[in-house]
């Protein structure tokens, strides 16, 4: 059976069974526009913090979309640290794509990384944070994910290496080793910019014992390496004994 579409709860909303929720204007437009929903249609309302409420639209006009809550669930918070992706900030459209796909493949945290050869500076990245967080919330609906992906403020490569517990870091590297040699403890993945990591950053990874993971025979774009590597680590963690 076709599952009802997901929509976002307004910020701070506390749905109750039998109560009604008026959607924010952007969500209302999404509901009546692309989703073509009408009064009576079932929907799921989510907040990215575990709330998953079944609801039925009571009103679906251009000016107001209101839903009556029929069921209420709190999805348990995912256990463990999950997988963190530190990706060197790539150009706008590619980065938007990375954010969206990171939510879909199930990354827990995304760190916009400012490395020595990253084109965008920390200020540029800072300015784009809200935009990325919005994309991440929209992606959550599409893939029906109860808990949102966290996006941290931009951090330098050195900072990320510094704060990663020993043995847990893995750097995507064309010249690295194949996946079978990766220990189960690796859950922070770093992906470099178009120009690669600088020699001093490479040294930092080496000194701190980061594993080097090769993701295939060809040189990938940073955004491809980010999603291929991220999906690999998530799937591996999910099926860990
Ligand atoms: N200019 C660099 C390529 C950088 S590609 C060069 O010519 O070698 C951007 C980033 O993607 C790299 O820093 C690396 O982290 C990742 N990457 C690219 N291809 C990869 C591969 N085959 N395996 C693992 N990581 C890869």
Short mmCIF file of C-alpha atoms and ligand atoms in Angstrom, two decimals:
data_model
loop_
_atom_site.label_atom_id
_atom_site.label_comp_id
_atom_site.label_asym_id
_atom_site.label_seq_id
_atom_site.Cartn_x
_atom_site.Cartn_y
_atom_site.Cartn_z
CA UNK A 1 0.00 0.00 0.00
CA UNK A 2 1.19 3.50 -0.77
CA UNK A 3 2.49 5.18 2.36
CA UNK A 4 1.13 8.63 3.21
CA UNK A 5 3.53 11.48 2.45
CA UNK A 6 5.55 13.02 5.26
CA UNK A 7 5.27 16.71 6.14
CA UNK A 8 7.13 18.73 8.74
CA UNK A 9 5.49 19.81 11.97
CA UNK A 10 5.78 23.52 12.72
CA UNK A 11 8.66 24.25 15.07
CA UNK A 12 7.74 23.73 18.71
CA UNK A 13 4.42 22.01 17.87
CA UNK A 14 3.32 19.37 20.37
CA UNK A 15 0.82 17.18 18.55
CA UNK A 16 -1.81 15.27 20.52
CA UNK A 17 -4.17 12.59 19.31
CA UNK A 18 -7.46 14.27 18.34
CA UNK A 19 -5.81 17.71 18.21
CA UNK A 20 -5.18 19.73 15.07
CA UNK A 21 -2.00 21.18 13.63
CA UNK A 22 -1.82 24.03 11.12
CA UNK A 23 1.16 23.61 8.81
CA UNK A 24 3.72 26.31 8.18
CA UNK A 25 3.16 28.16 4.88
CA UNK A 26 6.05 26.41 3.07
CA UNK A 27 4.80 22.97 4.14
CA UNK A 28 1.25 23.93 3.22
CA UNK A 29 2.43 24.92 -0.28
CA UNK A 30 4.27 21.62 -0.61
CA UNK A 31 1.14 19.73 0.46
CA UNK A 32 -1.31 21.38 -1.90
CA UNK A 33 1.22 21.99 -4.72
CA UNK A 34 3.58 19.16 -5.67
CA UNK A 35 1.92 16.57 -3.40
CA UNK A 36 -1.62 17.53 -4.59
CA UNK A 37 -3.15 16.67 -1.23
CA UNK A 38 -6.80 17.31 -0.47
CA UNK A 39 -8.96 17.39 2.65
CA UNK A 40 -9.38 13.83 3.95
CA UNK A 41 -5.96 12.63 2.73
CA UNK A 42 -3.74 10.86 5.27
CA UNK A 43 -0.29 12.33 6.02
CA UNK A 44 2.52 11.75 8.49
CA UNK A 45 3.79 14.72 10.48
CA UNK A 46 7.38 14.61 11.72
CA UNK A 47 9.72 16.97 13.54
CA UNK A 48 13.16 15.38 13.05
CA UNK A 49 13.35 14.74 16.80
CA UNK A 50 11.61 11.37 16.77
CA UNK A 51 7.96 12.48 16.64
CA UNK A 52 6.02 10.64 13.95
CA UNK A 53 2.32 11.50 13.98
CA UNK A 54 -0.29 9.97 11.72
CA UNK A 55 -2.81 12.61 10.65
CA UNK A 56 -5.62 13.37 8.23
CA UNK A 57 -6.03 16.70 6.47
CA UNK A 58 -9.10 18.58 7.65
CA UNK A 59 -8.52 21.56 5.45
CA UNK A 60 -6.28 21.89 2.41
CA UNK A 61 -6.74 25.23 0.73
CA UNK A 62 -4.21 27.62 -0.75
CA UNK A 63 -4.28 29.68 2.42
CA UNK A 64 -4.49 27.05 5.14
CA UNK A 65 -3.59 23.40 5.58
CA UNK A 66 -4.72 21.83 8.81
CA UNK A 67 -4.39 18.22 9.93
CA UNK A 68 -6.04 16.21 12.69
CA UNK A 69 -3.66 13.91 14.52
CA UNK A 70 -4.83 10.28 14.60
CA UNK A 71 -1.79 8.47 15.99
CA UNK A 72 1.39 9.43 17.77
CA UNK A 73 4.75 7.69 17.98
CA UNK A 74 8.14 8.62 19.33
CA UNK A 75 10.83 6.76 17.38
CA UNK A 76 13.71 5.77 19.65
CA UNK A 77 16.84 7.84 19.27
CA UNK A 78 19.43 5.93 17.22
CA UNK A 79 22.08 4.31 19.39
CA UNK A 80 25.85 4.86 19.30
CA UNK A 81 27.66 7.67 17.53
CA UNK A 82 26.46 6.73 14.02
CA UNK A 83 28.61 7.83 11.10
CA UNK A 84 30.02 11.34 10.79
CA UNK A 85 31.03 12.73 7.41
CA UNK A 86 33.53 15.59 7.34
CA UNK A 87 33.41 16.82 3.79
CA UNK A 88 35.47 19.64 2.43
CA UNK A 89 32.94 22.30 1.39
CA UNK A 90 32.38 21.96 -2.36
CA UNK A 91 30.66 24.41 -4.71
CA UNK A 92 27.04 25.35 -3.97
CA UNK A 93 25.04 22.88 -6.01
CA UNK A 94 27.35 19.96 -5.28
CA UNK A 95 27.25 20.72 -1.55
CA UNK A 96 23.43 20.89 -1.57
CA UNK A 97 23.46 17.47 -3.20
CA UNK A 98 25.88 16.12 -0.57
CA UNK A 99 23.60 17.36 2.23
CA UNK A 100 20.50 15.81 0.69
CA UNK A 101 22.13 12.46 -0.05
CA UNK A 102 23.82 12.31 3.35
CA UNK A 103 20.38 12.35 4.97
CA UNK A 104 19.13 9.62 2.65
CA UNK A 105 22.03 7.24 3.22
CA UNK A 106 21.68 7.68 6.97
CA UNK A 107 24.66 9.72 8.15
CA UNK A 108 24.24 10.91 11.71
CA UNK A 109 26.32 14.08 11.48
CA UNK A 110 27.73 16.20 8.67
CA UNK A 111 30.68 18.50 9.30
CA UNK A 112 31.35 21.13 6.62
CA UNK A 113 35.13 20.95 6.56
CA UNK A 114 37.39 23.84 5.72
CA UNK A 115 40.66 22.35 4.57
CA UNK A 116 43.70 24.21 3.24
CA UNK A 117 42.62 23.80 -0.38
CA UNK A 118 38.88 24.30 0.14
CA UNK A 119 37.58 27.08 -2.12
CA UNK A 120 35.02 28.33 0.40
CA UNK A 121 36.27 30.02 3.57
CA UNK A 122 34.76 29.48 7.02
CA UNK A 123 32.59 32.59 6.65
CA UNK A 124 31.08 31.38 3.36
CA UNK A 125 30.35 28.04 4.97
CA UNK A 126 28.85 29.72 8.04
CA UNK A 127 26.52 31.75 5.82
CA UNK A 128 25.28 28.61 4.08
CA UNK A 129 24.55 26.66 7.27
CA UNK A 130 20.85 27.57 7.55
CA UNK A 131 20.37 26.74 3.90
CA UNK A 132 21.97 23.30 4.40
CA UNK A 133 19.91 22.61 7.51
CA UNK A 134 16.74 23.41 5.56
CA UNK A 135 17.76 21.01 2.80
CA UNK A 136 18.44 18.33 5.42
CA UNK A 137 14.96 18.76 6.94
CA UNK A 138 13.32 18.53 3.53
CA UNK A 139 15.31 15.38 2.73
CA UNK A 140 14.11 13.78 5.95
CA UNK A 141 10.51 13.79 4.66
CA UNK A 142 11.39 12.16 1.39
CA UNK A 143 13.26 9.27 3.03
CA UNK A 144 10.97 9.02 6.08
CA UNK A 145 13.68 9.45 8.65
CA UNK A 146 12.40 10.22 12.17
CA UNK A 147 15.65 11.72 13.49
CA UNK A 148 17.30 14.58 11.61
CA UNK A 149 20.93 14.60 10.54
CA UNK A 150 22.95 17.09 12.55
CA UNK A 151 25.02 19.63 10.63
CA UNK A 152 27.74 21.19 12.74
CA UNK A 153 29.34 24.56 12.19
CA UNK A 154 32.31 24.55 9.78
CA UNK A 155 35.54 23.15 11.23
CA UNK A 156 39.09 23.03 9.94
CA UNK A 157 40.73 19.72 9.08
CA UNK A 158 43.08 20.12 12.06
CA UNK A 159 40.13 20.65 14.40
CA UNK A 160 38.33 17.56 13.12
CA UNK A 161 41.45 15.41 13.50
CA UNK A 162 41.91 16.82 16.99
CA UNK A 163 38.40 15.98 18.19
CA UNK A 164 38.15 12.49 16.66
CA UNK A 165 38.87 9.72 19.17
CA UNK A 166 41.95 7.64 18.33
CA UNK A 167 41.32 4.78 15.89
CA UNK A 168 37.95 6.15 14.74
CA UNK A 169 39.04 8.33 11.81
CA UNK A 170 39.17 7.25 8.19
CA UNK A 171 40.24 9.42 5.30
CA UNK A 172 38.99 8.74 1.77
CA UNK A 173 42.08 8.35 -0.34
CA UNK A 174 42.52 7.06 -3.88
CA UNK A 175 45.86 5.58 -2.80
CA UNK A 176 44.41 4.03 0.36
CA UNK A 177 43.61 0.46 1.28
CA UNK A 178 40.63 -1.63 0.34
CA UNK A 179 37.59 -1.76 2.60
CA UNK A 180 38.35 -5.16 4.12
CA UNK A 181 41.28 -3.72 6.06
CA UNK A 182 39.12 -1.10 7.77
CA UNK A 183 38.57 -1.78 11.49
CA UNK A 184 35.01 -1.80 12.83
CA UNK A 185 35.83 1.19 15.06
CA UNK A 186 36.03 3.68 12.15
CA UNK A 187 33.05 6.04 12.11
CA UNK A 188 34.40 9.48 11.11
CA UNK A 189 35.03 9.83 7.39
CA UNK A 190 37.00 12.77 5.95
CA UNK A 191 36.82 13.65 2.26
CA UNK A 192 39.16 16.22 0.75
CA UNK A 193 38.56 19.09 -1.68
CA UNK A 194 39.02 19.09 -5.46
CA UNK A 195 42.73 19.75 -5.01
CA UNK A 196 43.09 17.02 -2.38
CA UNK A 197 44.45 17.44 1.15
CA UNK A 198 47.69 19.41 1.58
CA UNK A 199 50.93 17.62 2.60
CA UNK A 200 50.61 19.01 6.14
CA UNK A 201 47.03 17.74 6.43
CA UNK A 202 48.15 14.34 5.10
CA UNK A 203 50.82 14.31 7.80
CA UNK A 204 48.23 15.12 10.46
CA UNK A 205 46.08 12.15 9.42
CA UNK A 206 49.15 9.93 9.40
CA UNK A 207 50.40 11.10 12.81
CA UNK A 208 46.96 10.53 14.37
CA UNK A 209 46.65 7.04 12.95
CA UNK A 210 43.75 7.68 10.55
CA UNK A 211 42.94 4.76 8.25
CA UNK A 212 43.07 5.36 4.51
CA UNK A 213 40.16 4.02 2.52
CA UNK A 214 40.20 3.57 -1.26
CA UNK A 215 36.75 3.74 -2.88
CA UNK A 216 37.53 2.29 -6.29
CA UNK A 217 39.99 2.52 -9.17
CA UNK A 218 39.21 6.05 -10.34
CA UNK A 219 39.68 9.52 -8.93
CA UNK A 220 36.23 10.55 -7.71
CA UNK A 221 34.83 14.00 -7.28
CA UNK A 222 34.72 14.98 -3.61
CA UNK A 223 30.91 14.81 -3.58
CA UNK A 224 30.91 11.30 -5.07
CA UNK A 225 33.55 10.08 -2.60
CA UNK A 226 31.53 11.61 0.25
CA UNK A 227 28.33 9.73 -0.54
CA UNK A 228 29.91 6.45 -1.66
CA UNK A 229 32.17 6.38 1.41
CA UNK A 230 29.41 7.58 3.76
CA UNK A 231 26.94 4.96 2.50
CA UNK A 232 29.58 2.27 2.85
CA UNK A 233 30.33 3.12 6.49
CA UNK A 234 26.63 3.36 7.40
CA UNK A 235 25.80 0.02 5.83
CA UNK A 236 28.76 -1.60 7.53
CA UNK A 237 27.75 -0.22 10.92
CA UNK A 238 24.14 -1.25 10.41
CA UNK A 239 25.18 -4.85 9.75
CA UNK A 240 27.92 -5.01 12.36
CA UNK A 241 27.62 -8.16 14.50
N1 LIG B 1 43.21 16.40 -6.83
C1 LIG B 1 43.24 15.11 -6.24
C2 LIG B 1 41.84 14.49 -6.19
C3 LIG B 1 40.95 15.04 -5.19
S1 LIG B 1 39.39 14.31 -5.27
C4 LIG B 1 44.11 14.20 -7.06
O1 LIG B 1 44.36 14.52 -8.20
O2 LIG B 1 44.47 13.16 -6.55
C5 LIG B 1 38.66 14.89 -3.79
C6 LIG B 1 38.67 13.94 -2.64
O3 LIG B 1 37.87 12.81 -2.95
C7 LIG B 1 40.01 13.37 -2.24
O4 LIG B 1 40.72 14.22 -1.37
C8 LIG B 1 39.62 12.07 -1.54
O5 LIG B 1 39.30 12.30 -0.20
C9 LIG B 1 38.37 11.66 -2.29
N2 LIG B 1 38.60 10.63 -3.34
C10 LIG B 1 38.66 10.80 -4.66
N3 LIG B 1 38.82 9.62 -5.29
C11 LIG B 1 38.86 8.65 -4.35
C12 LIG B 1 38.99 7.24 -4.37
N4 LIG B 1 39.11 6.55 -5.48
N5 LIG B 1 38.98 6.58 -3.19
C13 LIG B 1 38.85 7.28 -2.02
N6 LIG B 1 38.72 8.62 -1.95
C14 LIG B 1 38.72 9.30 -3.09
#
